[in-house]
Amino acid sequence: MGDAVLVIKGGCGREERCIAGTLMQWKGDGLEPGEVGLYNGDASVILRNSGTVEIRGTVDIQGDLSVNGVPYMPCMC
């Protein structure tokens, strides 16, 4: 089985930031055409055609978080 490699280049000069990885067709979660799954062990991120982002695993956020454009403030109840 052959491997494919994904390289995404961004920034003004198209070389500043690159993401690369080996791609495999992932059928474990029933991806539909156009959907994208990124996974590593027990963690995964799936971008669904519906606009849903599915995240599995521990999520560690460093920095600010906004929900629907509103800064998230945890309840200290």
PDB file of N, CA and C in Angstrom:
ATOM      1  N   MET A   1       0.856  -1.178   0.000  1.00  0.00           N
ATOM      2  CA  MET A   1       0.000   0.000   0.000  1.00  0.00           C
ATOM      3  C   MET A   1       0.895   1.232   0.000  1.00  0.00           C
ATOM      4  N   GLY A   2       0.630   2.168  -0.880  1.00  0.00           N
ATOM      5  CA  GLY A   2       1.419   3.396  -0.943  1.00  0.00           C
ATOM      6  C   GLY A   2       0.894   4.449   0.009  1.00  0.00           C
ATOM      7  N   ASP A   3       1.758   5.361   0.386  1.00  0.00           N
ATOM      8  CA  ASP A   3       1.391   6.469   1.258  1.00  0.00           C
ATOM      9  C   ASP A   3       1.317   7.745   0.444  1.00  0.00           C
ATOM     10  N   ALA A   4       0.442   8.629   0.841  1.00  0.00           N
ATOM     11  CA  ALA A   4       0.361   9.970   0.273  1.00  0.00           C
ATOM     12  C   ALA A   4       0.825  10.939   1.342  1.00  0.00           C
ATOM     13  N   VAL A   5       1.347  12.071   0.939  1.00  0.00           N
ATOM     14  CA  VAL A   5       1.817  13.073   1.886  1.00  0.00           C
ATOM     15  C   VAL A   5       1.081  14.374   1.628  1.00  0.00           C
ATOM     16  N   LEU A   6       0.599  15.016   2.688  1.00  0.00           N
ATOM     17  CA  LEU A   6      -0.091  16.295   2.619  1.00  0.00           C
ATOM     18  C   LEU A   6       0.859  17.378   3.096  1.00  0.00           C
ATOM     19  N   VAL A   7       1.017  18.429   2.299  1.00  0.00           N
ATOM     20  CA  VAL A   7       1.807  19.589   2.697  1.00  0.00           C
ATOM     21  C   VAL A   7       0.956  20.822   2.434  1.00  0.00           C
ATOM     22  N   ILE A   8       0.712  21.616   3.474  1.00  0.00           N
ATOM     23  CA  ILE A   8      -0.067  22.854   3.359  1.00  0.00           C
ATOM     24  C   ILE A   8       0.879  24.000   3.642  1.00  0.00           C
ATOM     25  N   LYS A   9       1.006  24.903   2.683  1.00  0.00           N
ATOM     26  CA  LYS A   9       1.898  26.046   2.849  1.00  0.00           C
ATOM     27  C   LYS A   9       1.068  27.306   3.010  1.00  0.00           C
ATOM     28  N   GLY A  10       1.488  28.201   3.892  1.00  0.00           N
ATOM     29  CA  GLY A  10       0.740  29.427   4.131  1.00  0.00           C
ATOM     30  C   GLY A  10       1.656  30.606   4.326  1.00  0.00           C
ATOM     31  N   GLY A  11       1.067  31.747   4.596  1.00  0.00           N
ATOM     32  CA  GLY A  11       1.840  32.962   4.808  1.00  0.00           C
ATOM     33  C   GLY A  11       2.055  33.716   3.517  1.00  0.00           C
ATOM     34  N   CYS A  12       2.624  34.883   3.629  1.00  0.00           N
ATOM     35  CA  CYS A  12       2.820  35.763   2.469  1.00  0.00           C
ATOM     36  C   CYS A  12       3.697  35.130   1.403  1.00  0.00           C
ATOM     37  N   GLY A  13       4.790  34.497   1.813  1.00  0.00           N
ATOM     38  CA  GLY A  13       5.710  33.904   0.859  1.00  0.00           C
ATOM     39  C   GLY A  13       5.393  32.455   0.544  1.00  0.00           C
ATOM     40  N   ARG A  14       4.303  31.948   1.092  1.00  0.00           N
ATOM     41  CA  ARG A  14       3.844  30.571   0.905  1.00  0.00           C
ATOM     42  C   ARG A  14       4.796  29.529   1.482  1.00  0.00           C
ATOM     43  N   GLU A  15       5.730  29.941   2.324  1.00  0.00           N
ATOM     44  CA  GLU A  15       6.678  29.013   2.910  1.00  0.00           C
ATOM     45  C   GLU A  15       6.768  29.154   4.426  1.00  0.00           C
ATOM     46  N   GLU A  16       6.085  30.132   5.014  1.00  0.00           N
ATOM     47  CA  GLU A  16       6.272  30.425   6.430  1.00  0.00           C
ATOM     48  C   GLU A  16       5.809  29.292   7.346  1.00  0.00           C
ATOM     49  N   ARG A  17       4.653  28.742   7.086  1.00  0.00           N
ATOM     50  CA  ARG A  17       4.122  27.699   7.950  1.00  0.00           C
ATOM     51  C   ARG A  17       3.750  26.503   7.093  1.00  0.00           C
ATOM     52  N   CYS A  18       4.217  25.348   7.497  1.00  0.00           N
ATOM     53  CA  CYS A  18       3.910  24.137   6.748  1.00  0.00           C
ATOM     54  C   CYS A  18       3.425  23.058   7.701  1.00  0.00           C
ATOM     55  N   ILE A  19       2.459  22.303   7.240  1.00  0.00           N
ATOM     56  CA  ILE A  19       1.962  21.144   7.964  1.00  0.00           C
ATOM     57  C   ILE A  19       2.139  19.962   7.019  1.00  0.00           C
ATOM     58  N   ALA A  20       2.744  18.908   7.495  1.00  0.00           N
ATOM     59  CA  ALA A  20       2.951  17.744   6.642  1.00  0.00           C
ATOM     60  C   ALA A  20       2.601  16.492   7.422  1.00  0.00           C
ATOM     61  N   GLY A  21       2.145  15.510   6.711  1.00  0.00           N
ATOM     62  CA  GLY A  21       1.829  14.259   7.367  1.00  0.00           C
ATOM     63  C   GLY A  21       1.538  13.182   6.352  1.00  0.00           C
ATOM     64  N   THR A  22       1.488  11.967   6.824  1.00  0.00           N
ATOM     65  CA  THR A  22       1.147  10.847   5.964  1.00  0.00           C
ATOM     66  C   THR A  22      -0.357  10.658   5.999  1.00  0.00           C
ATOM     67  N   LEU A  23      -0.954  10.476   4.845  1.00  0.00           N
ATOM     68  CA  LEU A  23      -2.396  10.324   4.743  1.00  0.00           C
ATOM     69  C   LEU A  23      -2.771   8.870   4.505  1.00  0.00           C
ATOM     70  N   MET A  24      -3.807   8.432   5.170  1.00  0.00           N
ATOM     71  CA  MET A  24      -4.378   7.124   4.908  1.00  0.00           C
ATOM     72  C   MET A  24      -5.887   7.309   4.838  1.00  0.00           C
ATOM     73  N   GLN A  25      -6.535   6.529   4.011  1.00  0.00           N
ATOM     74  CA  GLN A  25      -7.993   6.606   3.980  1.00  0.00           C
ATOM     75  C   GLN A  25      -8.502   6.040   5.291  1.00  0.00           C
ATOM     76  N   TRP A  26      -9.359   6.796   5.955  1.00  0.00           N
ATOM     77  CA  TRP A  26      -9.833   6.455   7.293  1.00  0.00           C
ATOM     78  C   TRP A  26     -11.312   6.142   7.212  1.00  0.00           C
ATOM     79  N   LYS A  27     -11.665   4.889   7.378  1.00  0.00           N
ATOM     80  CA  LYS A  27     -13.058   4.474   7.261  1.00  0.00           C
ATOM     81  C   LYS A  27     -13.664   4.143   8.615  1.00  0.00           C
ATOM     82  N   GLY A  28     -12.879   4.221   9.684  1.00  0.00           N
ATOM     83  CA  GLY A  28     -13.339   3.817  11.006  1.00  0.00           C
ATOM     84  C   GLY A  28     -14.529   4.613  11.509  1.00  0.00           C
ATOM     85  N   ASP A  29     -14.638   5.899  11.153  1.00  0.00           N
ATOM     86  CA  ASP A  29     -15.742   6.718  11.621  1.00  0.00           C
ATOM     87  C   ASP A  29     -16.683   7.090  10.485  1.00  0.00           C
ATOM     88  N   GLY A  30     -16.637   6.374   9.397  1.00  0.00           N
ATOM     89  CA  GLY A  30     -17.562   6.597   8.305  1.00  0.00           C
ATOM     90  C   GLY A  30     -17.473   7.981   7.697  1.00  0.00           C
ATOM     91  N   LEU A  31     -16.283   8.401   7.313  1.00  0.00           N
ATOM     92  CA  LEU A  31     -16.129   9.711   6.686  1.00  0.00           C
ATOM     93  C   LEU A  31     -16.821   9.721   5.333  1.00  0.00           C
ATOM     94  N   GLU A  32     -17.548  10.778   5.077  1.00  0.00           N
ATOM     95  CA  GLU A  32     -18.200  10.981   3.788  1.00  0.00           C
ATOM     96  C   GLU A  32     -17.237  11.723   2.864  1.00  0.00           C
ATOM     97  N   PRO A  33     -17.449  11.670   1.549  1.00  0.00           N
ATOM     98  CA  PRO A  33     -16.593  12.432   0.637  1.00  0.00           C
ATOM     99  C   PRO A  33     -16.559  13.911   1.038  1.00  0.00           C
ATOM    100  N   GLY A  34     -15.355  14.477   1.107  1.00  0.00           N
ATOM    101  CA  GLY A  34     -15.188  15.876   1.492  1.00  0.00           C
ATOM    102  C   GLY A  34     -14.919  16.084   2.967  1.00  0.00           C
ATOM    103  N   GLU A  35     -15.150  15.057   3.800  1.00  0.00           N
ATOM    104  CA  GLU A  35     -14.859  15.181   5.227  1.00  0.00           C
ATOM    105  C   GLU A  35     -13.392  14.854   5.480  1.00  0.00           C
ATOM    106  N   VAL A  36     -12.858  15.414   6.574  1.00  0.00           N
ATOM    107  CA  VAL A  36     -11.440  15.262   6.885  1.00  0.00           C
ATOM    108  C   VAL A  36     -11.299  14.724   8.302  1.00  0.00           C
ATOM    109  N   GLY A  37     -10.430  13.732   8.480  1.00  0.00           N
ATOM    110  CA  GLY A  37     -10.147  13.195   9.800  1.00  0.00           C
ATOM    111  C   GLY A  37      -8.659  13.248  10.074  1.00  0.00           C
ATOM    112  N   LEU A  38      -8.309  13.759  11.241  1.00  0.00           N
ATOM    113  CA  LEU A  38      -6.932  13.806  11.710  1.00  0.00           C
ATOM    114  C   LEU A  38      -6.889  12.989  12.987  1.00  0.00           C
ATOM    115  N   TYR A  39      -6.023  12.003  13.044  1.00  0.00           N
ATOM    116  CA  TYR A  39      -6.022  11.139  14.216  1.00  0.00           C
ATOM    117  C   TYR A  39      -4.622  10.683  14.562  1.00  0.00           C
ATOM    118  N   ASN A  40      -4.456  10.326  15.839  1.00  0.00           N
ATOM    119  CA  ASN A  40      -3.196   9.815  16.346  1.00  0.00           C
ATOM    120  C   ASN A  40      -3.515   9.049  17.619  1.00  0.00           C
ATOM    121  N   GLY A  41      -3.469   7.758  17.568  1.00  0.00           N
ATOM    122  CA  GLY A  41      -3.779   6.954  18.751  1.00  0.00           C
ATOM    123  C   GLY A  41      -5.227   7.133  19.167  1.00  0.00           C
ATOM    124  N   ASP A  42      -5.459   7.560  20.413  1.00  0.00           N
ATOM    125  CA  ASP A  42      -6.817   7.723  20.936  1.00  0.00           C
ATOM    126  C   ASP A  42      -7.394   9.108  20.679  1.00  0.00           C
ATOM    127  N   ALA A  43      -6.626  10.014  20.091  1.00  0.00           N
ATOM    128  CA  ALA A  43      -7.092  11.379  19.844  1.00  0.00           C
ATOM    129  C   ALA A  43      -7.469  11.539  18.372  1.00  0.00           C
ATOM    130  N   SER A  44      -8.527  12.326  18.117  1.00  0.00           N
ATOM    131  CA  SER A  44      -8.909  12.589  16.734  1.00  0.00           C
ATOM    132  C   SER A  44      -9.682  13.895  16.627  1.00  0.00           C
ATOM    133  N   VAL A  45      -9.604  14.479  15.439  1.00  0.00           N
ATOM    134  CA  VAL A  45     -10.400  15.648  15.077  1.00  0.00           C
ATOM    135  C   VAL A  45     -11.012  15.331  13.729  1.00  0.00           C
ATOM    136  N   ILE A  46     -12.336  15.458  13.635  1.00  0.00           N
ATOM    137  CA  ILE A  46     -13.029  15.179  12.380  1.00  0.00           C
ATOM    138  C   ILE A  46     -13.812  16.427  11.976  1.00  0.00           C
ATOM    139  N   LEU A  47     -13.610  16.873  10.748  1.00  0.00           N
ATOM    140  CA  LEU A  47     -14.374  17.985  10.186  1.00  0.00           C
ATOM    141  C   LEU A  47     -15.460  17.390   9.298  1.00  0.00           C
ATOM    142  N   ARG A  48     -16.710  17.523   9.729  1.00  0.00           N
ATOM    143  CA  ARG A  48     -17.847  16.955   9.007  1.00  0.00           C
ATOM    144  C   ARG A  48     -18.419  17.957   8.002  1.00  0.00           C
ATOM    145  N   ASN A  49     -19.038  17.433   6.954  1.00  0.00           N
ATOM    146  CA  ASN A  49     -19.664  18.284   5.935  1.00  0.00           C
ATOM    147  C   ASN A  49     -20.764  19.165   6.519  1.00  0.00           C
ATOM    148  N   SER A  50     -21.334  18.756   7.630  1.00  0.00           N
ATOM    149  CA  SER A  50     -22.419  19.517   8.266  1.00  0.00           C
ATOM    150  C   SER A  50     -21.915  20.776   8.969  1.00  0.00           C
ATOM    151  N   GLY A  51     -20.585  20.909   9.076  1.00  0.00           N
ATOM    152  CA  GLY A  51     -20.009  22.019   9.829  1.00  0.00           C
ATOM    153  C   GLY A  51     -19.639  21.623  11.243  1.00  0.00           C
ATOM    154  N   THR A  52     -19.930  20.401  11.626  1.00  0.00           N
ATOM    155  CA  THR A  52     -19.597  19.893  12.950  1.00  0.00           C
ATOM    156  C   THR A  52     -18.115  19.550  13.014  1.00  0.00           C
ATOM    157  N   VAL A  53     -17.477  19.904  14.135  1.00  0.00           N
ATOM    158  CA  VAL A  53     -16.102  19.513  14.409  1.00  0.00           C
ATOM    159  C   VAL A  53     -16.151  18.543  15.583  1.00  0.00           C
ATOM    160  N   GLU A  54     -15.759  17.300  15.361  1.00  0.00           N
ATOM    161  CA  GLU A  54     -15.754  16.290  16.412  1.00  0.00           C
ATOM    162  C   GLU A  54     -14.336  16.167  16.961  1.00  0.00           C
ATOM    163  N   ILE A  55     -14.185  16.329  18.276  1.00  0.00           N
ATOM    164  CA  ILE A  55     -12.883  16.223  18.922  1.00  0.00           C
ATOM    165  C   ILE A  55     -12.959  15.096  19.946  1.00  0.00           C
ATOM    166  N   ARG A  56     -12.036  14.154  19.858  1.00  0.00           N
ATOM    167  CA  ARG A  56     -11.967  13.058  20.821  1.00  0.00           C
ATOM    168  C   ARG A  56     -10.604  13.083  21.487  1.00  0.00           C
ATOM    169  N   GLY A  57     -10.573  12.895  22.791  1.00  0.00           N
ATOM    170  CA  GLY A  57      -9.326  12.919  23.542  1.00  0.00           C
ATOM    171  C   GLY A  57      -9.326  14.106  24.493  1.00  0.00           C
ATOM    172  N   THR A  58      -8.225  14.318  25.146  1.00  0.00           N
ATOM    173  CA  THR A  58      -8.079  15.436  26.073  1.00  0.00           C
ATOM    174  C   THR A  58      -7.820  16.704  25.285  1.00  0.00           C
ATOM    175  N   VAL A  59      -8.533  17.785  25.628  1.00  0.00           N
ATOM    176  CA  VAL A  59      -8.361  19.068  24.956  1.00  0.00           C
ATOM    177  C   VAL A  59      -7.697  20.023  25.944  1.00  0.00           C
ATOM    178  N   ASP A  60      -6.552  20.545  25.565  1.00  0.00           N
ATOM    179  CA  ASP A  60      -5.794  21.477  26.401  1.00  0.00           C
ATOM    180  C   ASP A  60      -5.712  22.793  25.647  1.00  0.00           C
ATOM    181  N   ILE A  61      -6.387  23.821  26.131  1.00  0.00           N
ATOM    182  CA  ILE A  61      -6.427  25.115  25.458  1.00  0.00           C
ATOM    183  C   ILE A  61      -5.486  26.071  26.180  1.00  0.00           C
ATOM    184  N   GLN A  62      -4.534  26.597  25.448  1.00  0.00           N
ATOM    185  CA  GLN A  62      -3.595  27.591  25.967  1.00  0.00           C
ATOM    186  C   GLN A  62      -3.990  28.918  25.340  1.00  0.00           C
ATOM    187  N   GLY A  63      -4.478  29.852  26.126  1.00  0.00           N
ATOM    188  CA  GLY A  63      -4.897  31.140  25.595  1.00  0.00           C
ATOM    189  C   GLY A  63      -6.387  31.348  25.787  1.00  0.00           C
ATOM    190  N   ASP A  64      -6.926  32.314  25.072  1.00  0.00           N
ATOM    191  CA  ASP A  64      -8.332  32.692  25.209  1.00  0.00           C
ATOM    192  C   ASP A  64      -9.233  31.765  24.406  1.00  0.00           C
ATOM    193  N   LEU A  65     -10.477  31.624  24.868  1.00  0.00           N
ATOM    194  CA  LEU A  65     -11.483  30.817  24.188  1.00  0.00           C
ATOM    195  C   LEU A  65     -12.737  31.657  24.032  1.00  0.00           C
ATOM    196  N   SER A  66     -13.260  31.704  22.820  1.00  0.00           N
ATOM    197  CA  SER A  66     -14.531  32.391  22.565  1.00  0.00           C
ATOM    198  C   SER A  66     -15.534  31.365  22.065  1.00  0.00           C
ATOM    199  N   VAL A  67     -16.796  31.527  22.472  1.00  0.00           N
ATOM    200  CA  VAL A  67     -17.887  30.679  22.010  1.00  0.00           C
ATOM    201  C   VAL A  67     -18.893  31.579  21.330  1.00  0.00           C
ATOM    202  N   ASN A  68     -19.119  31.373  20.050  1.00  0.00           N
ATOM    203  CA  ASN A  68     -19.998  32.222  19.249  1.00  0.00           C
ATOM    204  C   ASN A  68     -19.602  33.694  19.365  1.00  0.00           C
ATOM    205  N   GLY A  69     -18.311  33.951  19.382  1.00  0.00           N
ATOM    206  CA  GLY A  69     -17.790  35.317  19.420  1.00  0.00           C
ATOM    207  C   GLY A  69     -17.756  35.956  20.797  1.00  0.00           C
ATOM    208  N   VAL A  70     -18.212  35.210  21.813  1.00  0.00           N
ATOM    209  CA  VAL A  70     -18.254  35.741  23.177  1.00  0.00           C
ATOM    210  C   VAL A  70     -17.135  35.082  23.980  1.00  0.00           C
ATOM    211  N   PRO A  71     -16.270  35.847  24.647  1.00  0.00           N
ATOM    212  CA  PRO A  71     -15.223  35.240  25.471  1.00  0.00           C
ATOM    213  C   PRO A  71     -15.825  34.301  26.514  1.00  0.00           C
ATOM    214  N   TYR A  72     -15.262  33.101  26.595  1.00  0.00           N
ATOM    215  CA  TYR A  72     -15.745  32.107  27.554  1.00  0.00           C
ATOM    216  C   TYR A  72     -15.277  32.459  28.942  1.00  0.00           C
ATOM    217  N   MET A  73     -16.193  32.446  29.897  1.00  0.00           N
ATOM    218  CA  MET A  73     -15.902  32.693  31.296  1.00  0.00           C
ATOM    219  C   MET A  73     -16.458  31.504  32.093  1.00  0.00           C
ATOM    220  N   PRO A  74     -15.598  30.678  32.679  1.00  0.00           N
ATOM    221  CA  PRO A  74     -16.107  29.521  33.427  1.00  0.00           C
ATOM    222  C   PRO A  74     -16.940  29.956  34.633  1.00  0.00           C
ATOM    223  N   CYS A  75     -17.944  29.195  34.937  1.00  0.00           N
ATOM    224  CA  CYS A  75     -18.805  29.460  36.098  1.00  0.00           C
ATOM    225  C   CYS A  75     -18.055  29.065  37.362  1.00  0.00           C
ATOM    226  N   MET A  76     -17.951  29.964  38.318  1.00  0.00           N
ATOM    227  CA  MET A  76     -17.293  29.668  39.582  1.00  0.00           C
ATOM    228  C   MET A  76     -18.328  29.382  40.657  1.00  0.00           C
ATOM    229  N   CYS A  77     -19.387  28.656  40.289  1.00  0.00           N
ATOM    230  CA  CYS A  77     -20.484  28.343  41.198  1.00  0.00           C
ATOM    231  C   CYS A  77     -20.066  27.377  42.281  1.00  0.00           C
TER     232      CYS A  77
END
